[in-house]
Amino acid sequence: MVSVEPSTRRSITFRMTMAVCAFVILFQSVLATLALLYFKSEFKRNISAQQMTLLSVASQDIDQKLRSAQKALIALSREFTPQNVSDPKAAQWILDHNPDTASIFDNALFLFSKEGRIIVESPYIANRRGRDISFRDYYKQTIKSGKPVISPPFFSTHTPGTPSVMFTVPIRDKAGHLIAILGAGLNLLQNNFLGDMSRIRIAKTGYLYLISHDRTMIMHPDKTRIMKIAAKPGENTLLDKAINGFEGTGENTDSKGRHALTSFKHLQATDWILGANYPLNEAYEPIQRGEKYFALAVVFCTAVIIFVVRFIMNQYTHTLVRFADHVRHITHKQGSARLFQHDSKDEIGILVQTFNAMVEHEDRKSEELLHTSTHDSLTGLYNRSYFDAEMERLSRGRQTPISVVIADIDLLKECNDTIGHAAGDVLIRETAATLLESFRAEDVVARIGGDEFGVLLPGVDAELVKQTLDRLRKALLKSTPPVENFPLSVSLGCATAHTAEDLIDAFEQADQRMYHEKRRKKVLAYGN
């Protein structure tokens, strides 16, 4: 029994332990760092996407409710005619007896004259009829656009000092002339559908808010901020971008100086902007915990790696045993399994490399012998023995239909007799190349005789094989004659076996059809 010197074992063990530990620890550290960076990046991306999704859903909800409120007001406007517009008592009755519309708008319903004066309002307040509201932006916008308007926020006079928004709808007579304007107010301090949004929370401390295009705060959890400027130009760069059309998420600083993840989404029903603030210290808290866990994991894994690698290297000499066992069973292995997997630069590594090189050399020789035994040397196609073996294999299988094509080169004997066998070989090779290009990669194209070729087409029915032969004939007609006065010409026959047992019969039938075509060509040639 061959023994290994202890000093040598210690040398190999020491060197491999140091090398492997250094590599693994370095790799682990780099991998952990990259994983942490990726985790942070993906977490930020995901939380930004989730916040933007929440904001999109909320904005769609607000848009839907704004449009529903506007539609309700439009429906109410259709009850007004020139007659009841000119009759305050009738107009007041209409406003007072529409509880569905009144339930949506909690800051009164109004009917304004086209000159901008209050005709009636509900609930009724004495001494307000005839009051001029033509200075209001919502009146000016309605007159200018001639369409329904949702106003910027303003302080109401119906409930003095109350921040409100006004919905307006122009009322026209049958001729299309403006006769009045129907208005409805929303109190921004009440629990209506806008106020409900202010109670939505993102996690624990995140919140939503709504601002108009002129930076006025419409909705905010802190009611004292409503009707105030959200931020002056230049104070909040992300808000500045949102005012100019930006939609998305970014890190920002909120009104209290807290760093926050901020998202903005423009409403479709009006020019308001819905925002979301999520304080970073809460949003990124999982990242901070993750960094601690990663650091602890790296320290723990480093200690484990040192212990495990040391133990493994102490068992290093077992490699020789494994190698001997591999060699002993080499005859039962195939392919890459015949190679011994070991990577080192010591004596064992050299031995393994030499052994693997020898195995690969033998495998290449075996492959070359196998190729020679199954391929025709002149054309590179499969030979008759491989073709017969495939016929036998397919006849025992279940893959049907199977089509067979037999091809025979025309005028090959005449070419050999008049020009020589070298020219005949050219004709054979060119025919083989054309056949190979005309069939699928999975088809078996073989030279089965001197001037005869056979093709097996698994899974191809009679119709498809006829189409293939039509393409082949066209390719032969278009080809340039490889030998002067001897164009590529092939007699073809095909047949299809619908069961594996019929494959031999199909081969014979294809062969007969090929000879029939060859005889027909000769008859035509003699006739000409």
Coordinates of C-alpha atoms in Angstrom, one line a residue:
M1 CA 0.0 0.0 0.0
V2 CA 1.4 3.4 -1.0
S3 CA 1.5 5.9 1.8
V4 CA 1.7 9.7 1.7
E5 CA 4.2 11.6 3.7
P6 CA 2.5 13.5 6.6
S7 CA 4.5 16.6 5.7
T8 CA 3.2 16.5 2.2
R9 CA -0.4 16.0 3.5
R10 CA 0.0 19.0 5.8
S11 CA 1.5 21.1 3.0
I12 CA -1.4 20.4 0.6
T13 CA -4.0 20.8 3.4
F14 CA -2.5 24.1 4.5
R15 CA -2.2 25.6 1.1
M16 CA -5.7 24.4 0.0
T17 CA -7.3 25.5 3.3
M18 CA -5.8 29.0 3.0
A19 CA -6.6 29.3 -0.7
V20 CA -10.2 28.0 -0.5
C21 CA -11.0 30.0 2.7
A22 CA -9.6 33.2 1.2
F23 CA -11.6 32.7 -2.0
V24 CA -14.8 31.6 -0.4
I25 CA -14.8 34.3 2.2
L26 CA -14.0 37.0 -0.4
F27 CA -16.7 35.6 -2.7
Q28 CA -19.2 35.4 0.1
S29 CA -18.4 39.0 1.1
V30 CA -18.8 40.3 -2.4
L31 CA -21.9 38.2 -3.0
A32 CA -23.4 39.4 0.3
T33 CA -22.7 43.0 -0.6
L34 CA -24.2 42.6 -4.1
A35 CA -27.2 40.8 -2.7
L36 CA -27.7 43.6 -0.1
L37 CA -27.4 46.2 -2.8
Y38 CA -29.8 44.3 -5.0
F39 CA -32.2 43.8 -2.1
K40 CA -32.2 47.5 -1.3
S41 CA -32.7 48.4 -4.9
E42 CA -35.5 46.0 -5.5
F43 CA -37.2 46.9 -2.2
K44 CA -37.1 50.6 -3.0
R45 CA -38.4 49.8 -6.5
N46 CA -41.2 47.6 -5.2
I47 CA -42.3 49.9 -2.5
S48 CA -42.3 52.8 -5.0
A49 CA -44.3 50.7 -7.4
Q50 CA -46.8 49.7 -4.6
Q51 CA -47.2 53.3 -3.5
M52 CA -47.8 54.4 -7.1
T53 CA -50.3 51.6 -7.5
L54 CA -52.1 52.8 -4.4
L55 CA -52.1 56.3 -5.7
S56 CA -53.4 55.3 -9.1
V57 CA -56.3 53.4 -7.5
A58 CA -57.1 56.3 -5.2
S59 CA -56.9 58.8 -8.1
Q60 CA -59.3 56.6 -10.2
D61 CA -61.7 56.5 -7.2
I62 CA -61.6 60.3 -6.9
D63 CA -62.0 60.7 -10.7
Q64 CA -65.0 58.3 -10.6
K65 CA -66.6 60.1 -7.7
L66 CA -66.0 63.6 -9.3
R67 CA -67.5 62.4 -12.5
S68 CA -70.5 60.8 -10.7
A69 CA -71.1 64.0 -8.8
Q70 CA -70.9 66.0 -12.0
K71 CA -73.3 63.6 -13.8
A72 CA -75.8 64.0 -10.9
L73 CA -75.6 67.7 -11.3
I74 CA -76.0 67.5 -15.1
A75 CA -79.1 65.3 -14.5
L76 CA -80.6 67.9 -12.1
S77 CA -79.9 70.7 -14.6
R78 CA -82.2 69.1 -17.1
E79 CA -85.2 69.8 -14.8
F80 CA -84.8 73.5 -15.4
T81 CA -86.6 75.4 -18.2
P82 CA -86.8 79.1 -19.0
Q83 CA -90.1 79.1 -17.2
N84 CA -89.0 77.8 -13.8
V85 CA -85.6 79.6 -14.1
S86 CA -87.6 82.8 -14.2
D87 CA -89.8 81.7 -11.3
P88 CA -87.7 81.6 -8.0
K89 CA -90.4 79.8 -6.2
A90 CA -90.4 76.9 -8.7
A91 CA -86.6 76.9 -8.9
Q92 CA -86.4 76.7 -5.1
W93 CA -88.8 73.8 -5.0
I94 CA -86.7 71.9 -7.5
L95 CA -83.5 72.4 -5.5
D96 CA -85.2 71.6 -2.2
H97 CA -86.8 68.4 -3.5
N98 CA -83.7 66.6 -4.9
P99 CA -82.3 64.8 -1.8
D100 CA -80.1 62.5 -3.9
T101 CA -78.1 65.4 -5.3
A102 CA -78.1 67.2 -2.0
S103 CA -76.7 64.2 -0.3
I104 CA -73.6 64.4 -2.6
F105 CA -73.0 68.1 -2.2
D106 CA -72.8 69.2 1.4
N107 CA -72.2 72.9 0.8
A108 CA -75.5 73.8 -0.8
L109 CA -77.1 73.8 -4.3
F110 CA -77.3 77.1 -6.3
L111 CA -79.0 78.4 -9.3
F112 CA -77.2 81.5 -10.8
S113 CA -78.4 83.8 -13.5
K114 CA -76.3 84.0 -16.6
E115 CA -75.2 87.5 -15.3
G116 CA -73.7 85.8 -12.2
R117 CA -76.3 86.5 -9.5
I118 CA -77.9 84.1 -7.1
I119 CA -81.4 83.2 -8.2
V120 CA -82.0 80.6 -5.5
E121 CA -80.0 78.3 -3.2
S122 CA -80.8 75.3 -1.1
P123 CA -80.7 75.3 1.9
Y124 CA -82.4 78.7 1.7
I125 CA -80.7 81.6 3.4
A126 CA -82.6 84.9 3.6
N127 CA -81.4 88.1 1.9
R128 CA -78.9 86.3 -0.4
R129 CA -81.0 86.2 -3.6
G130 CA -79.6 88.6 -6.2
R131 CA -76.1 88.5 -4.6
D132 CA -73.4 89.0 -7.3
I133 CA -70.9 86.0 -7.7
S134 CA -69.6 87.0 -11.1
F135 CA -66.2 87.6 -9.6
R136 CA -65.8 83.9 -8.8
D137 CA -63.4 81.9 -10.9
Y138 CA -65.9 79.1 -11.3
Y139 CA -68.5 81.5 -12.9
K140 CA -65.9 83.0 -15.2
Q141 CA -64.7 79.5 -16.3
T142 CA -68.2 78.3 -16.9
I143 CA -69.1 81.3 -19.0
K144 CA -65.8 81.1 -20.9
S145 CA -65.9 77.3 -21.6
G146 CA -69.6 76.8 -21.8
K147 CA -69.1 73.4 -20.2
P148 CA -69.4 71.9 -16.7
V149 CA -66.6 73.1 -14.4
I150 CA -65.0 71.8 -11.2
S151 CA -63.5 74.9 -9.5
P152 CA -60.3 75.5 -7.6
P153 CA -60.8 75.7 -3.8
F154 CA -62.2 78.9 -2.4
F155 CA -63.8 80.2 0.8
S156 CA -67.6 79.9 0.7
T157 CA -70.0 82.7 1.5
H158 CA -72.9 80.3 2.0
T159 CA -71.1 78.9 5.0
P160 CA -68.7 81.8 5.6
G161 CA -65.1 81.0 5.9
T162 CA -65.5 77.3 4.9
P163 CA -63.1 76.0 2.2
S164 CA -65.1 74.6 -0.6
V165 CA -65.0 73.6 -4.3
M166 CA -67.9 74.3 -6.7
F167 CA -69.3 72.2 -9.4
T168 CA -71.1 74.1 -12.1
V169 CA -73.3 73.1 -15.1
P170 CA -74.5 75.6 -17.7
I171 CA -78.3 75.5 -18.4
R172 CA -79.5 76.2 -21.9
D173 CA -82.8 76.6 -23.6
K174 CA -83.9 74.5 -26.6
A175 CA -82.2 77.0 -28.9
G176 CA -78.9 76.4 -27.1
H177 CA -78.8 79.8 -25.4
L178 CA -77.4 80.1 -21.9
I179 CA -80.3 80.9 -19.4
A180 CA -78.7 80.0 -16.0
I181 CA -75.9 78.1 -14.3
L182 CA -76.5 75.3 -11.8
G183 CA -73.9 75.1 -9.0
A184 CA -73.2 72.7 -6.1
G185 CA -70.6 73.0 -3.4
L186 CA -68.4 70.5 -1.5
N187 CA -67.2 71.4 2.0
L188 CA -63.5 70.5 2.2
L189 CA -63.8 70.1 6.0
Q190 CA -66.6 67.6 6.0
N191 CA -66.6 63.8 5.7
N192 CA -67.6 63.7 2.1
F193 CA -65.8 61.6 -0.6
L194 CA -62.9 64.1 -0.7
G195 CA -62.5 64.2 3.1
D196 CA -62.6 60.4 3.2
M197 CA -59.4 60.2 1.2
S198 CA -57.5 62.2 3.9
R199 CA -58.1 59.3 6.4
I200 CA -56.3 56.8 4.2
R201 CA -52.9 55.8 5.7
I202 CA -49.9 54.2 4.1
A203 CA -48.6 51.8 6.7
K204 CA -48.5 53.8 10.0
T205 CA -47.7 57.4 9.2
G206 CA -47.9 57.7 5.4
Y207 CA -50.8 59.8 4.0
L208 CA -52.5 61.2 0.9
Y209 CA -53.2 64.8 0.0
L210 CA -54.7 66.7 -2.9
I211 CA -53.5 70.0 -4.4
S212 CA -54.8 72.2 -7.2
H213 CA -52.7 73.3 -10.1
D214 CA -52.0 76.6 -8.4
R215 CA -50.5 74.7 -5.4
T216 CA -53.4 75.3 -3.1
M217 CA -54.0 72.4 -0.7
I218 CA -57.5 70.9 -1.3
M219 CA -57.3 67.8 1.0
H220 CA -54.9 66.9 3.8
P221 CA -55.0 64.9 7.0
D222 CA -54.0 68.2 8.8
K223 CA -57.1 70.3 8.2
T224 CA -55.2 73.5 9.1
R225 CA -53.2 73.1 5.8
I226 CA -56.3 73.2 3.6
M227 CA -56.5 76.3 1.4
K228 CA -52.8 77.1 2.1
I229 CA -50.0 76.9 -0.5
A230 CA -48.5 73.4 -0.4
A231 CA -45.0 74.7 -1.3
K232 CA -43.6 77.7 -3.0
P233 CA -41.8 77.2 -6.3
G234 CA -38.3 75.9 -5.7
E235 CA -39.1 74.6 -2.2
N236 CA -40.2 71.2 -3.3
T237 CA -38.5 70.1 -6.6
L238 CA -40.7 67.0 -7.0
L239 CA -43.9 69.1 -6.6
D240 CA -42.5 71.5 -9.1
K241 CA -42.1 68.7 -11.5
A242 CA -45.6 67.4 -10.8
I243 CA -47.0 70.9 -11.5
N244 CA -45.3 70.6 -14.9
G245 CA -46.8 67.2 -15.7
F246 CA -44.6 64.7 -13.9
E247 CA -46.2 61.5 -12.5
G248 CA -44.1 59.1 -10.5
T249 CA -42.3 58.5 -7.2
G250 CA -39.1 59.9 -5.7
E251 CA -37.4 60.6 -2.4
N252 CA -38.4 64.1 -1.2
T253 CA -38.7 66.3 1.9
D254 CA -42.2 67.0 3.2
S255 CA -43.6 70.2 4.7
K256 CA -42.3 69.3 8.2
G257 CA -38.8 68.7 6.9
R258 CA -39.1 64.9 7.1
H259 CA -37.5 62.8 4.4
A260 CA -40.3 60.9 2.6
L261 CA -41.1 58.8 -0.4
T262 CA -43.4 61.0 -2.4
S263 CA -45.6 60.1 -5.3
F264 CA -47.8 62.3 -7.6
K265 CA -50.7 61.4 -9.9
H266 CA -52.7 63.8 -12.0
L267 CA -56.5 63.4 -11.9
Q268 CA -58.4 63.1 -15.2
A269 CA -61.6 64.8 -14.2
T270 CA -59.9 68.1 -13.3
D271 CA -56.4 69.6 -13.0
W272 CA -55.9 68.6 -9.4
I273 CA -52.9 66.5 -8.4
L274 CA -53.1 63.6 -5.9
G275 CA -50.0 63.2 -3.7
A276 CA -48.7 60.6 -1.3
N277 CA -46.0 60.9 1.4
Y278 CA -44.5 57.9 3.1
P279 CA -41.7 58.8 5.7
L280 CA -38.5 57.2 4.7
N281 CA -37.6 56.1 8.2
E282 CA -40.7 53.9 8.2
A283 CA -40.6 53.0 4.5
Y284 CA -37.0 51.8 4.6
E285 CA -37.1 50.2 8.1
P286 CA -37.0 46.7 6.6
I287 CA -33.8 47.6 4.8
Q288 CA -32.1 48.7 8.0
R289 CA -33.1 45.5 9.6
G290 CA -31.9 43.6 6.6
E291 CA -28.4 45.2 6.8
K292 CA -28.0 44.0 10.4
Y293 CA -29.1 40.5 9.5
F294 CA -26.7 40.5 6.5
A295 CA -23.8 41.6 8.7
L296 CA -24.6 38.9 11.3
A297 CA -25.0 36.3 8.5
V298 CA -21.6 37.2 7.0
V299 CA -19.8 36.8 10.3
F300 CA -21.5 33.5 11.1
C301 CA -20.9 32.1 7.6
T302 CA -17.3 33.1 7.7
A303 CA -16.8 31.1 10.9
V304 CA -18.6 28.1 9.5
I305 CA -16.6 28.3 6.3
I306 CA -13.3 28.3 8.1
F307 CA -14.3 25.3 10.1
V308 CA -15.8 23.3 7.2
V309 CA -12.9 24.0 4.8
R310 CA -10.4 23.0 7.4
F311 CA -12.2 19.8 8.0
I312 CA -12.5 19.1 4.3
M313 CA -8.9 19.7 3.6
N314 CA -7.9 17.3 6.4
Q315 CA -9.7 14.7 4.3
Y316 CA -8.0 15.8 1.1
T317 CA -6.2 12.4 0.6
H318 CA -9.6 10.9 0.0
T319 CA -9.3 12.3 -3.5
L320 CA -6.9 9.6 -4.4
V321 CA -9.4 7.0 -3.3
R322 CA -12.2 8.5 -5.3
F323 CA -9.9 8.7 -8.3
A324 CA -8.9 5.0 -8.1
D325 CA -12.6 4.1 -7.8
H326 CA -13.4 6.2 -10.8
V327 CA -10.7 4.5 -12.9
R328 CA -11.9 1.1 -11.7
H329 CA -15.5 1.7 -13.0
I330 CA -14.5 3.7 -16.1
T331 CA -15.9 1.0 -18.4
H332 CA -19.4 1.5 -17.0
K333 CA -19.4 5.3 -17.6
Q334 CA -20.3 7.2 -20.7
G335 CA -19.7 10.7 -22.1
S336 CA -18.6 13.4 -19.7
A337 CA -19.1 11.0 -16.8
R338 CA -15.8 9.3 -17.9
L339 CA -13.9 12.4 -16.9
F340 CA -12.8 12.8 -13.3
Q341 CA -13.9 16.1 -11.8
H342 CA -11.0 17.6 -9.9
D343 CA -9.2 20.9 -10.1
S344 CA -5.9 21.6 -8.5
K345 CA -2.2 22.3 -9.5
D346 CA -0.6 19.7 -7.3
E347 CA 0.5 16.2 -8.3
I348 CA -3.0 14.8 -8.2
G349 CA -4.2 17.5 -10.4
I350 CA -1.5 16.7 -13.0
L351 CA -2.4 13.1 -12.9
V352 CA -6.1 13.8 -13.3
Q353 CA -5.5 16.2 -16.2
T354 CA -3.4 13.6 -18.0
F355 CA -6.0 10.9 -17.4
N356 CA -8.8 13.2 -18.6
A357 CA -6.8 14.1 -21.7
M358 CA -6.3 10.4 -22.5
V359 CA -10.0 9.7 -22.0
E360 CA -11.0 12.6 -24.3
H361 CA -8.5 11.4 -26.9
E362 CA -10.1 7.9 -26.8
D363 CA -13.6 9.3 -27.0
R364 CA -12.7 11.4 -30.0
K365 CA -11.2 8.4 -31.7
S366 CA -14.4 6.4 -30.9
E367 CA -16.5 9.2 -32.3
E368 CA -14.5 9.3 -35.5
L369 CA -14.8 5.6 -35.9
L370 CA -18.5 5.8 -35.2
H371 CA -18.9 8.6 -37.8
T372 CA -16.9 6.6 -40.4
S373 CA -19.0 3.6 -39.8
T374 CA -22.3 5.5 -40.3
H375 CA -21.5 8.1 -42.9
D376 CA -20.6 7.9 -46.6
S377 CA -17.1 9.2 -47.3
L378 CA -17.9 10.9 -50.6
T379 CA -21.0 12.8 -49.7
G380 CA -20.9 13.1 -45.9
L381 CA -24.4 11.7 -45.8
Y382 CA -25.5 8.7 -43.7
N383 CA -24.5 5.4 -45.3
R384 CA -26.7 2.3 -46.1
S385 CA -25.9 0.5 -42.8
Y386 CA -27.1 3.5 -40.8
F387 CA -30.2 3.9 -43.0
D388 CA -31.1 0.2 -42.5
A389 CA -30.6 0.6 -38.8
E390 CA -32.9 3.6 -38.7
M391 CA -35.5 1.7 -40.8
E392 CA -35.3 -1.1 -38.2
R393 CA -35.6 1.3 -35.3
L394 CA -38.6 3.2 -36.8
S395 CA -40.4 0.0 -37.7
R396 CA -40.4 -1.0 -34.0
G397 CA -41.5 2.4 -32.8
R398 CA -44.8 4.2 -32.6
Q399 CA -44.1 7.4 -34.5
T400 CA -46.4 7.5 -37.6
P401 CA -46.9 8.4 -40.3
I402 CA -43.4 7.8 -41.8
S403 CA -42.6 8.8 -45.3
V404 CA -39.9 7.3 -47.5
V405 CA -38.2 9.0 -50.5
I406 CA -35.9 7.1 -52.9
A407 CA -33.8 9.2 -55.3
D408 CA -31.6 8.0 -58.2
I409 CA -29.3 10.3 -60.1
D410 CA -30.1 10.4 -63.8
L411 CA -27.3 10.1 -66.4
L412 CA -24.6 9.3 -63.9
K413 CA -23.3 6.4 -66.0
E414 CA -23.2 8.6 -69.1
C415 CA -21.2 11.2 -67.1
N416 CA -18.7 8.6 -65.9
D417 CA -18.3 7.1 -69.3
T418 CA -17.9 10.4 -71.2
I419 CA -16.1 12.7 -68.8
G420 CA -14.8 10.4 -66.1
H421 CA -15.5 9.3 -62.6
A422 CA -14.1 12.5 -61.0
A423 CA -16.9 14.4 -62.8
G424 CA -19.4 11.7 -61.7
D425 CA -18.3 12.2 -58.1
V426 CA -19.0 16.0 -58.4
L427 CA -22.4 15.1 -59.7
I428 CA -23.0 12.8 -56.7
R429 CA -21.8 15.4 -54.1
E430 CA -23.9 18.2 -55.6
T431 CA -27.0 16.0 -55.7
A432 CA -26.3 15.0 -52.0
A433 CA -26.0 18.6 -51.0
T434 CA -29.3 19.6 -52.7
L435 CA -31.1 16.7 -51.1
L436 CA -29.7 17.6 -47.6
E437 CA -30.9 21.2 -48.1
S438 CA -34.4 20.2 -49.2
F439 CA -35.2 18.1 -46.1
R440 CA -35.5 18.8 -42.4
A441 CA -32.7 18.4 -39.9
E442 CA -34.5 15.5 -38.2
D443 CA -34.9 13.6 -41.5
V444 CA -32.5 10.8 -42.3
V445 CA -30.8 11.5 -45.6
A446 CA -28.5 8.7 -46.7
R447 CA -26.6 7.4 -49.7
I448 CA -27.8 3.8 -50.0
G449 CA -26.2 2.9 -53.4
G450 CA -23.8 4.3 -56.0
D451 CA -26.2 6.7 -57.5
E452 CA -29.2 6.1 -55.1
F453 CA -30.3 8.0 -52.0
G454 CA -32.9 7.2 -49.4
V455 CA -34.7 9.6 -47.1
L456 CA -36.8 8.8 -44.0
L457 CA -39.2 11.4 -42.9
P458 CA -40.8 10.6 -39.5
G459 CA -44.1 12.3 -38.8
V460 CA -44.6 13.4 -42.4
D461 CA -47.7 12.3 -44.3
A462 CA -48.2 11.7 -48.0
E463 CA -49.4 15.3 -48.7
L464 CA -46.4 16.9 -47.0
V465 CA -43.9 14.6 -48.7
K466 CA -45.3 15.4 -52.1
Q467 CA -45.0 19.1 -51.3
T468 CA -41.4 18.5 -50.3
L469 CA -40.6 16.7 -53.5
D470 CA -42.2 19.5 -55.5
R471 CA -39.8 22.0 -53.8
L472 CA -36.9 19.6 -54.5
R473 CA -37.7 19.3 -58.2
K474 CA -37.8 23.1 -58.5
A475 CA -34.5 23.4 -56.7
L476 CA -33.0 20.9 -59.1
L477 CA -34.3 22.8 -62.1
K478 CA -33.0 26.1 -60.8
S479 CA -29.5 24.7 -59.9
T480 CA -26.5 25.4 -62.0
P481 CA -25.1 22.3 -63.7
P482 CA -22.1 21.2 -61.7
V483 CA -20.7 19.3 -64.7
E484 CA -20.9 20.7 -68.2
N485 CA -23.8 19.2 -70.2
F486 CA -24.9 17.2 -67.2
P487 CA -27.5 19.2 -65.1
L488 CA -28.7 17.9 -61.8
S489 CA -31.5 15.5 -62.6
V490 CA -32.9 13.0 -60.1
S491 CA -35.7 10.4 -60.4
L492 CA -37.8 10.4 -57.3
G493 CA -40.3 8.0 -55.7
C494 CA -42.1 8.3 -52.4
A495 CA -44.5 6.4 -50.2
T496 CA -46.0 6.8 -46.7
A497 CA -46.3 4.1 -44.0
H498 CA -49.2 4.8 -41.7
T499 CA -48.1 2.1 -39.3
A500 CA -44.6 1.2 -38.3
E501 CA -45.1 -2.4 -39.6
D502 CA -45.7 -1.0 -43.1
L503 CA -42.3 0.8 -43.4
I504 CA -40.6 -1.9 -45.4
D505 CA -43.5 -2.0 -47.8
A506 CA -43.4 1.8 -48.1
F507 CA -39.7 1.6 -48.9
E508 CA -40.3 -0.9 -51.7
Q509 CA -43.2 1.1 -53.0
A510 CA -41.1 4.3 -53.1
D511 CA -38.3 2.3 -54.9
Q512 CA -40.7 1.1 -57.5
R513 CA -42.1 4.6 -58.1
M514 CA -38.6 5.9 -58.5
Y515 CA -37.9 3.3 -61.2
H516 CA -41.2 4.1 -62.8
E517 CA -40.3 7.7 -63.0
K518 CA -36.8 6.9 -64.4
R519 CA -38.4 4.7 -67.1
R520 CA -40.8 7.4 -67.9
K521 CA -38.0 9.9 -68.4
K522 CA -36.2 7.5 -70.7
V523 CA -39.3 7.0 -72.8
L524 CA -39.7 10.8 -73.1
A525 CA -36.1 11.2 -73.9
Y526 CA -36.2 8.6 -76.7
G527 CA -39.5 10.1 -78.0
N528 CA -37.9 13.5 -78.3

